[in-house]
Amino acid sequence: MAGTVVADSGTNDQEEGSQKTAESPVSASMEVDPSTRGLTDGERTAFVNDMSDKYGQEIAERIVPDGHESADGGDIGTQGQMPGLEPGSLVWDDDEHLEVDNPYGQTLVESDNYAALYETNVYKDGGNDRYYIYWLWSAAQSIDHINITGNIKEFWNHIDLTNSADVTVYDPGGDVTKNGIPVTVSASVSGTNSSGSVGASAGIEGEFYLSEDTVGPHPDKTGQDTDEFAVRWDGNYEGSQEINGTLVERRDTWDNRSFTWSVYLDGAGI
């Protein structure tokens, strides 16, 4: 993550000088505003390539939506889109890596995370309220050692709006358990252009495979009353798992973007 990052090793850490007795979950967060630096085209491409090497090309293809234009106008997207719809112009994105270690320094599980913010050209009834679309991607995997096997327990990807904006739509909207079956997440908005003279729309759609257990909105980090959304995987799994999530923000054009992006990973050794 660029900008301010706070890493949290969870509640199981002992004071310095004492021995850790259990694996501790890890998290990271950053505050994002218009001055926050995002990924360059080269950094984004390198990240996608690294994820392809680590998790496989099919999983890495879920990261960047089709229709995203790079600075030179080329489409570097890798994800399927709603027919005829694009998410808008990319204004910020970033990635973050997390690892859960045991007391002996062995990494048991790791995750890689990505978040992107798109500015649409869709307004509410030609007024000052403009729509923005967030795209979230995370992948986690367990790591085996000679004497211990890692298991993924939980990971999530979270956006918390800290300005006066509103979350209007998020997906997945409920828990899904479809072992080995594709899960589709999508969001779309309709309205007008800035003058209100012409109809406009934007959207995003993606698909990932749920290998085991449950994916859905984090119950304590999702709500339109609190203007936040977290897509969470929860279970107990040895292997790799990916998730996608999306949300739509409606914000006054005079209100600068301001939000907190945070990611979390928990795992154990068996």
Tab-separated table of C-alpha atoms in Angstrom:
chain	number	residue	atom	x	y	z
A	1	MET	CA	0.000	0.000	0.000
A	2	ALA	CA	1.194	3.499	-0.781
A	3	GLY	CA	0.492	6.192	1.772
A	4	THR	CA	-0.147	5.556	5.453
A	5	VAL	CA	-0.179	1.853	6.293
A	6	VAL	CA	-0.927	0.430	9.718
A	7	ALA	CA	-0.117	-3.248	10.247
A	8	ASP	CA	-1.901	-5.071	13.050
A	9	SER	CA	-0.695	-8.447	14.238
A	10	GLY	CA	-3.953	-9.130	16.044
A	11	THR	CA	-4.703	-9.785	19.696
A	12	ASN	CA	-2.522	-12.844	20.237
A	13	ASP	CA	0.863	-11.102	20.295
A	14	GLN	CA	2.779	-11.158	23.575
A	15	GLU	CA	4.817	-8.196	24.826
A	16	GLU	CA	8.295	-7.783	23.390
A	17	GLY	CA	10.697	-10.334	24.859
A	18	SER	CA	8.053	-12.990	25.505
A	19	GLN	CA	7.272	-15.950	23.271
A	20	LYS	CA	4.287	-15.999	20.919
A	21	THR	CA	2.079	-18.964	21.692
A	22	ALA	CA	-0.246	-18.925	18.682
A	23	GLU	CA	-0.587	-17.628	15.154
A	24	SER	CA	-1.860	-14.061	14.992
A	25	PRO	CA	-4.087	-12.569	12.289
A	26	VAL	CA	-2.614	-9.684	10.330
A	27	SER	CA	-4.152	-6.592	8.773
A	28	ALA	CA	-3.180	-3.397	7.003
A	29	SER	CA	-5.031	-0.169	6.272
A	30	MET	CA	-4.513	3.140	4.538
A	31	GLU	CA	-6.334	6.434	4.164
A	32	VAL	CA	-6.979	7.450	0.557
A	33	ASP	CA	-7.700	10.963	-0.712
A	34	PRO	CA	-7.050	12.778	-4.018
A	35	SER	CA	-3.372	13.236	-3.125
A	36	THR	CA	-2.782	9.523	-2.538
A	37	ARG	CA	-0.524	7.916	-5.104
A	38	GLY	CA	-1.868	4.843	-6.874
A	39	LEU	CA	-0.205	2.247	-9.067
A	40	THR	CA	1.446	3.199	-12.321
A	41	ASP	CA	0.556	1.213	-15.438
A	42	GLY	CA	3.875	-0.596	-15.141
A	43	GLU	CA	3.340	-1.435	-11.473
A	44	ARG	CA	-0.168	-2.701	-12.178
A	45	THR	CA	1.006	-4.903	-15.030
A	46	ALA	CA	3.837	-6.270	-12.873
A	47	PHE	CA	1.368	-7.037	-10.067
A	48	VAL	CA	-0.961	-8.938	-12.405
A	49	ASN	CA	1.981	-10.888	-13.828
A	50	ASP	CA	3.217	-11.750	-10.330
A	51	MET	CA	-0.251	-12.955	-9.349
A	52	SER	CA	-0.423	-15.083	-12.484
A	53	ASP	CA	2.848	-16.752	-11.515
A	54	LYS	CA	1.655	-17.309	-7.936
A	55	TYR	CA	-2.013	-18.262	-8.293
A	56	GLY	CA	-2.357	-19.091	-11.980
A	57	GLN	CA	-3.489	-17.076	-14.977
A	58	GLU	CA	-7.197	-17.776	-14.467
A	59	ILE	CA	-7.212	-16.264	-10.973
A	60	ALA	CA	-5.042	-13.310	-12.018
A	61	GLU	CA	-7.523	-12.519	-14.784
A	62	ARG	CA	-10.063	-11.398	-12.163
A	63	ILE	CA	-7.939	-8.466	-11.023
A	64	VAL	CA	-8.359	-5.647	-13.566
A	65	PRO	CA	-11.706	-5.180	-15.344
A	66	ASP	CA	-11.956	-5.023	-19.129
A	67	GLY	CA	-12.663	-1.496	-20.276
A	68	HIS	CA	-10.021	-0.017	-18.010
A	69	GLU	CA	-7.843	2.286	-20.080
A	70	SER	CA	-4.201	2.883	-19.323
A	71	ALA	CA	-2.615	6.317	-19.572
A	72	ASP	CA	-1.865	5.788	-23.267
A	73	GLY	CA	-5.450	4.778	-24.024
A	74	GLY	CA	-4.891	1.032	-24.292
A	75	ASP	CA	-7.215	-1.488	-22.641
A	76	ILE	CA	-5.201	-3.517	-20.124
A	77	GLY	CA	-8.243	-5.140	-18.521
A	78	THR	CA	-8.370	-8.842	-17.749
A	79	GLN	CA	-11.893	-9.278	-16.380
A	80	GLY	CA	-15.205	-9.812	-18.150
A	81	GLN	CA	-17.710	-6.961	-18.262
A	82	MET	CA	-21.426	-6.410	-18.527
A	83	PRO	CA	-22.302	-6.137	-22.221
A	84	GLY	CA	-22.063	-2.515	-23.308
A	85	LEU	CA	-21.030	-1.230	-19.890
A	86	GLU	CA	-17.694	0.006	-18.586
A	87	PRO	CA	-16.770	1.026	-15.036
A	88	GLY	CA	-15.426	4.460	-15.971
A	89	SER	CA	-12.019	6.067	-15.583
A	90	LEU	CA	-9.565	4.621	-13.087
A	91	VAL	CA	-8.604	7.313	-10.551
A	92	TRP	CA	-6.821	5.174	-7.933
A	93	ASP	CA	-5.734	1.587	-7.269
A	94	ASP	CA	-3.236	-0.227	-5.056
A	95	ASP	CA	-2.203	-3.659	-3.800
A	96	GLU	CA	-1.125	-5.186	-0.481
A	97	HIS	CA	0.462	-8.477	0.623
A	98	LEU	CA	-0.142	-10.145	4.016
A	99	GLU	CA	1.399	-13.187	5.728
A	100	VAL	CA	0.472	-15.128	8.871
A	101	ASP	CA	3.477	-16.759	10.557
A	102	ASN	CA	3.672	-19.280	13.371
A	103	PRO	CA	5.860	-18.677	16.460
A	104	TYR	CA	8.794	-20.300	14.653
A	105	GLY	CA	8.747	-17.854	11.757
A	106	GLN	CA	7.147	-20.198	9.224
A	107	THR	CA	4.588	-18.572	6.930
A	108	LEU	CA	1.363	-20.582	7.131
A	109	VAL	CA	-0.951	-18.542	4.894
A	110	GLU	CA	-0.525	-15.504	2.666
A	111	SER	CA	-2.847	-13.182	0.789
A	112	ASP	CA	-2.579	-10.635	-1.990
A	113	ASN	CA	-5.124	-7.856	-2.263
A	114	TYR	CA	-6.159	-5.206	-4.764
A	115	ALA	CA	-8.638	-2.325	-4.740
A	116	ALA	CA	-9.561	0.107	-7.513
A	117	LEU	CA	-11.750	3.212	-7.713
A	118	TYR	CA	-13.437	4.190	-10.984
A	119	GLU	CA	-15.056	7.546	-11.721
A	120	THR	CA	-18.132	7.188	-13.914
A	121	ASN	CA	-19.747	9.803	-16.121
A	122	VAL	CA	-23.116	9.037	-14.559
A	123	TYR	CA	-24.942	11.581	-12.412
A	124	LYS	CA	-28.148	11.435	-10.431
A	125	ASP	CA	-30.742	13.307	-12.496
A	126	GLY	CA	-28.207	15.753	-13.871
A	127	GLY	CA	-27.390	17.089	-10.440
A	128	ASN	CA	-24.130	17.321	-8.562
A	129	ASP	CA	-24.232	13.736	-7.280
A	130	ARG	CA	-21.804	11.579	-9.255
A	131	TYR	CA	-21.380	7.801	-9.119
A	132	TYR	CA	-18.135	5.940	-8.450
A	133	ILE	CA	-17.482	2.200	-8.636
A	134	TYR	CA	-15.040	0.252	-6.468
A	135	TRP	CA	-13.603	-3.108	-7.500
A	136	LEU	CA	-12.059	-5.441	-4.896
A	137	TRP	CA	-9.963	-8.571	-5.428
A	138	SER	CA	-8.180	-10.815	-2.948
A	139	ALA	CA	-6.541	-14.215	-3.135
A	140	ALA	CA	-5.152	-16.303	-0.291
A	141	GLN	CA	-3.302	-19.586	-0.121
A	142	SER	CA	-1.990	-21.970	2.492
A	143	ILE	CA	1.660	-22.998	2.631
A	144	ASP	CA	2.852	-26.485	3.550
A	145	HIS	CA	5.998	-27.282	5.510
A	146	ILE	CA	7.593	-30.604	6.424
A	147	ASN	CA	6.189	-30.556	9.939
A	148	ILE	CA	3.084	-28.390	9.587
A	149	THR	CA	0.343	-27.510	7.106
A	150	GLY	CA	-1.224	-24.075	6.819
A	151	ASN	CA	-4.977	-23.528	6.693
A	152	ILE	CA	-6.825	-20.374	5.626
A	153	LYS	CA	-9.413	-19.313	8.209
A	154	GLU	CA	-10.592	-15.872	7.085
A	155	PHE	CA	-9.668	-12.988	4.808
A	156	TRP	CA	-11.450	-9.825	3.732
A	157	ASN	CA	-11.143	-6.660	1.649
A	158	HIS	CA	-12.850	-3.535	3.020
A	159	ILE	CA	-13.774	-0.008	1.891
A	160	ASP	CA	-15.034	2.480	4.485
A	161	LEU	CA	-16.188	5.839	3.110
A	162	THR	CA	-15.092	8.648	5.405
A	163	ASN	CA	-16.595	11.606	3.545
A	164	SER	CA	-20.282	12.485	3.148
A	165	ALA	CA	-20.767	10.003	0.291
A	166	ASP	CA	-23.293	7.164	0.282
A	167	VAL	CA	-22.935	3.474	-0.545
A	168	THR	CA	-25.844	2.700	-2.880
A	169	VAL	CA	-25.095	-0.862	-4.058
A	170	TYR	CA	-22.697	-3.635	-3.049
A	171	ASP	CA	-22.155	-7.218	-4.168
A	172	PRO	CA	-22.086	-9.934	-2.966
A	173	GLY	CA	-25.123	-8.843	-1.027
A	174	GLY	CA	-25.406	-12.008	1.060
A	175	ASP	CA	-23.564	-15.175	2.015
A	176	VAL	CA	-22.861	-17.630	-0.793
A	177	THR	CA	-21.797	-21.261	-0.460
A	178	LYS	CA	-21.270	-22.844	-3.876
A	179	ASN	CA	-18.346	-25.198	-3.629
A	180	GLY	CA	-16.650	-25.471	-7.009
A	181	ILE	CA	-19.254	-23.285	-8.728
A	182	PRO	CA	-18.690	-19.819	-10.248
A	183	VAL	CA	-19.887	-16.833	-8.211
A	184	THR	CA	-20.807	-13.689	-10.146
A	185	VAL	CA	-20.529	-10.230	-8.611
A	186	SER	CA	-21.746	-7.099	-10.376
A	187	ALA	CA	-22.903	-3.534	-9.911
A	188	SER	CA	-24.425	-1.032	-12.306
A	189	VAL	CA	-25.753	2.514	-12.161
A	190	SER	CA	-28.020	4.525	-14.437
A	191	GLY	CA	-28.671	8.241	-14.574
A	192	THR	CA	-27.783	11.115	-16.855
A	193	ASN	CA	-24.734	13.001	-18.002
A	194	SER	CA	-23.646	16.046	-15.996
A	195	SER	CA	-26.108	18.355	-17.729
A	196	GLY	CA	-29.010	15.949	-17.394
A	197	SER	CA	-29.669	16.010	-21.137
A	198	VAL	CA	-28.597	12.456	-22.028
A	199	GLY	CA	-29.030	9.141	-20.252
A	200	ALA	CA	-25.875	7.433	-19.022
A	201	SER	CA	-24.930	4.139	-17.401
A	202	ALA	CA	-21.891	2.292	-16.076
A	203	GLY	CA	-21.232	-1.083	-14.564
A	204	ILE	CA	-18.826	-3.802	-13.640
A	205	GLU	CA	-19.090	-7.576	-13.467
A	206	GLY	CA	-16.782	-10.425	-12.588
A	207	GLU	CA	-16.774	-14.103	-11.749
A	208	PHE	CA	-14.696	-16.231	-9.401
A	209	TYR	CA	-14.767	-19.823	-8.187
A	210	LEU	CA	-15.619	-20.602	-4.582
A	211	SER	CA	-13.635	-23.720	-3.723
A	212	GLU	CA	-15.052	-24.229	-0.225
A	213	ASP	CA	-16.885	-22.574	2.664
A	214	THR	CA	-18.560	-19.137	2.526
A	215	VAL	CA	-18.094	-15.768	0.851
A	216	GLY	CA	-20.238	-12.724	1.523
A	217	PRO	CA	-20.389	-9.269	3.098
A	218	HIS	CA	-18.638	-8.980	6.447
A	219	PRO	CA	-21.508	-8.542	8.936
A	220	ASP	CA	-19.586	-6.060	11.089
A	221	LYS	CA	-18.027	-4.080	8.244
A	222	THR	CA	-20.891	-3.707	5.770
A	223	GLY	CA	-23.877	-1.393	5.779
A	224	GLN	CA	-25.488	1.479	3.941
A	225	ASP	CA	-26.068	3.181	7.280
A	226	THR	CA	-22.313	3.171	7.960
A	227	ASP	CA	-21.323	3.557	4.271
A	228	GLU	CA	-18.872	0.672	4.168
A	229	PHE	CA	-18.504	-2.742	2.553
A	230	ALA	CA	-16.168	-5.684	3.034
A	231	VAL	CA	-16.187	-8.861	0.966
A	232	ARG	CA	-15.132	-11.731	3.236
A	233	TRP	CA	-14.240	-15.397	2.882
A	234	ASP	CA	-14.764	-17.431	6.051
A	235	GLY	CA	-13.979	-21.092	6.592
A	236	ASN	CA	-11.157	-23.578	7.076
A	237	TYR	CA	-9.351	-24.548	3.898
A	238	GLU	CA	-6.032	-25.918	2.723
A	239	GLY	CA	-5.344	-24.581	-0.767
A	240	SER	CA	-5.955	-21.296	-2.574
A	241	GLN	CA	-9.086	-19.154	-2.789
A	242	GLU	CA	-9.954	-15.901	-4.525
A	243	ILE	CA	-12.776	-13.418	-3.981
A	244	ASN	CA	-14.181	-10.367	-5.754
A	245	GLY	CA	-16.467	-7.641	-4.504
A	246	THR	CA	-17.834	-4.354	-5.773
A	247	LEU	CA	-19.657	-1.326	-4.424
A	248	VAL	CA	-21.100	1.893	-5.811
A	249	GLU	CA	-20.589	5.268	-4.168
A	250	ARG	CA	-22.694	8.376	-4.816
A	251	ARG	CA	-20.899	11.572	-3.933
A	252	ASP	CA	-21.372	15.301	-4.447
A	253	THR	CA	-18.897	16.551	-7.048
A	254	TRP	CA	-17.681	19.173	-4.551
A	255	ASP	CA	-16.817	16.495	-2.005
A	256	ASN	CA	-13.281	15.136	-2.446
A	257	ARG	CA	-12.946	11.391	-2.196
A	258	SER	CA	-11.927	10.118	1.210
A	259	PHE	CA	-12.010	6.524	2.357
A	260	THR	CA	-10.116	3.882	4.287
A	261	TRP	CA	-8.991	0.714	2.536
A	262	SER	CA	-8.169	-2.213	4.801
A	263	VAL	CA	-7.389	-5.902	4.348
A	264	TYR	CA	-7.223	-8.798	6.816
A	265	LEU	CA	-5.914	-12.366	6.920
A	266	ASP	CA	-6.190	-15.146	9.491
A	267	GLY	CA	-4.825	-18.670	9.320
A	268	ALA	CA	-3.527	-21.549	11.398
A	269	GLY	CA	-1.206	-24.519	11.266
A	270	ILE	CA	-2.341	-28.114	11.600
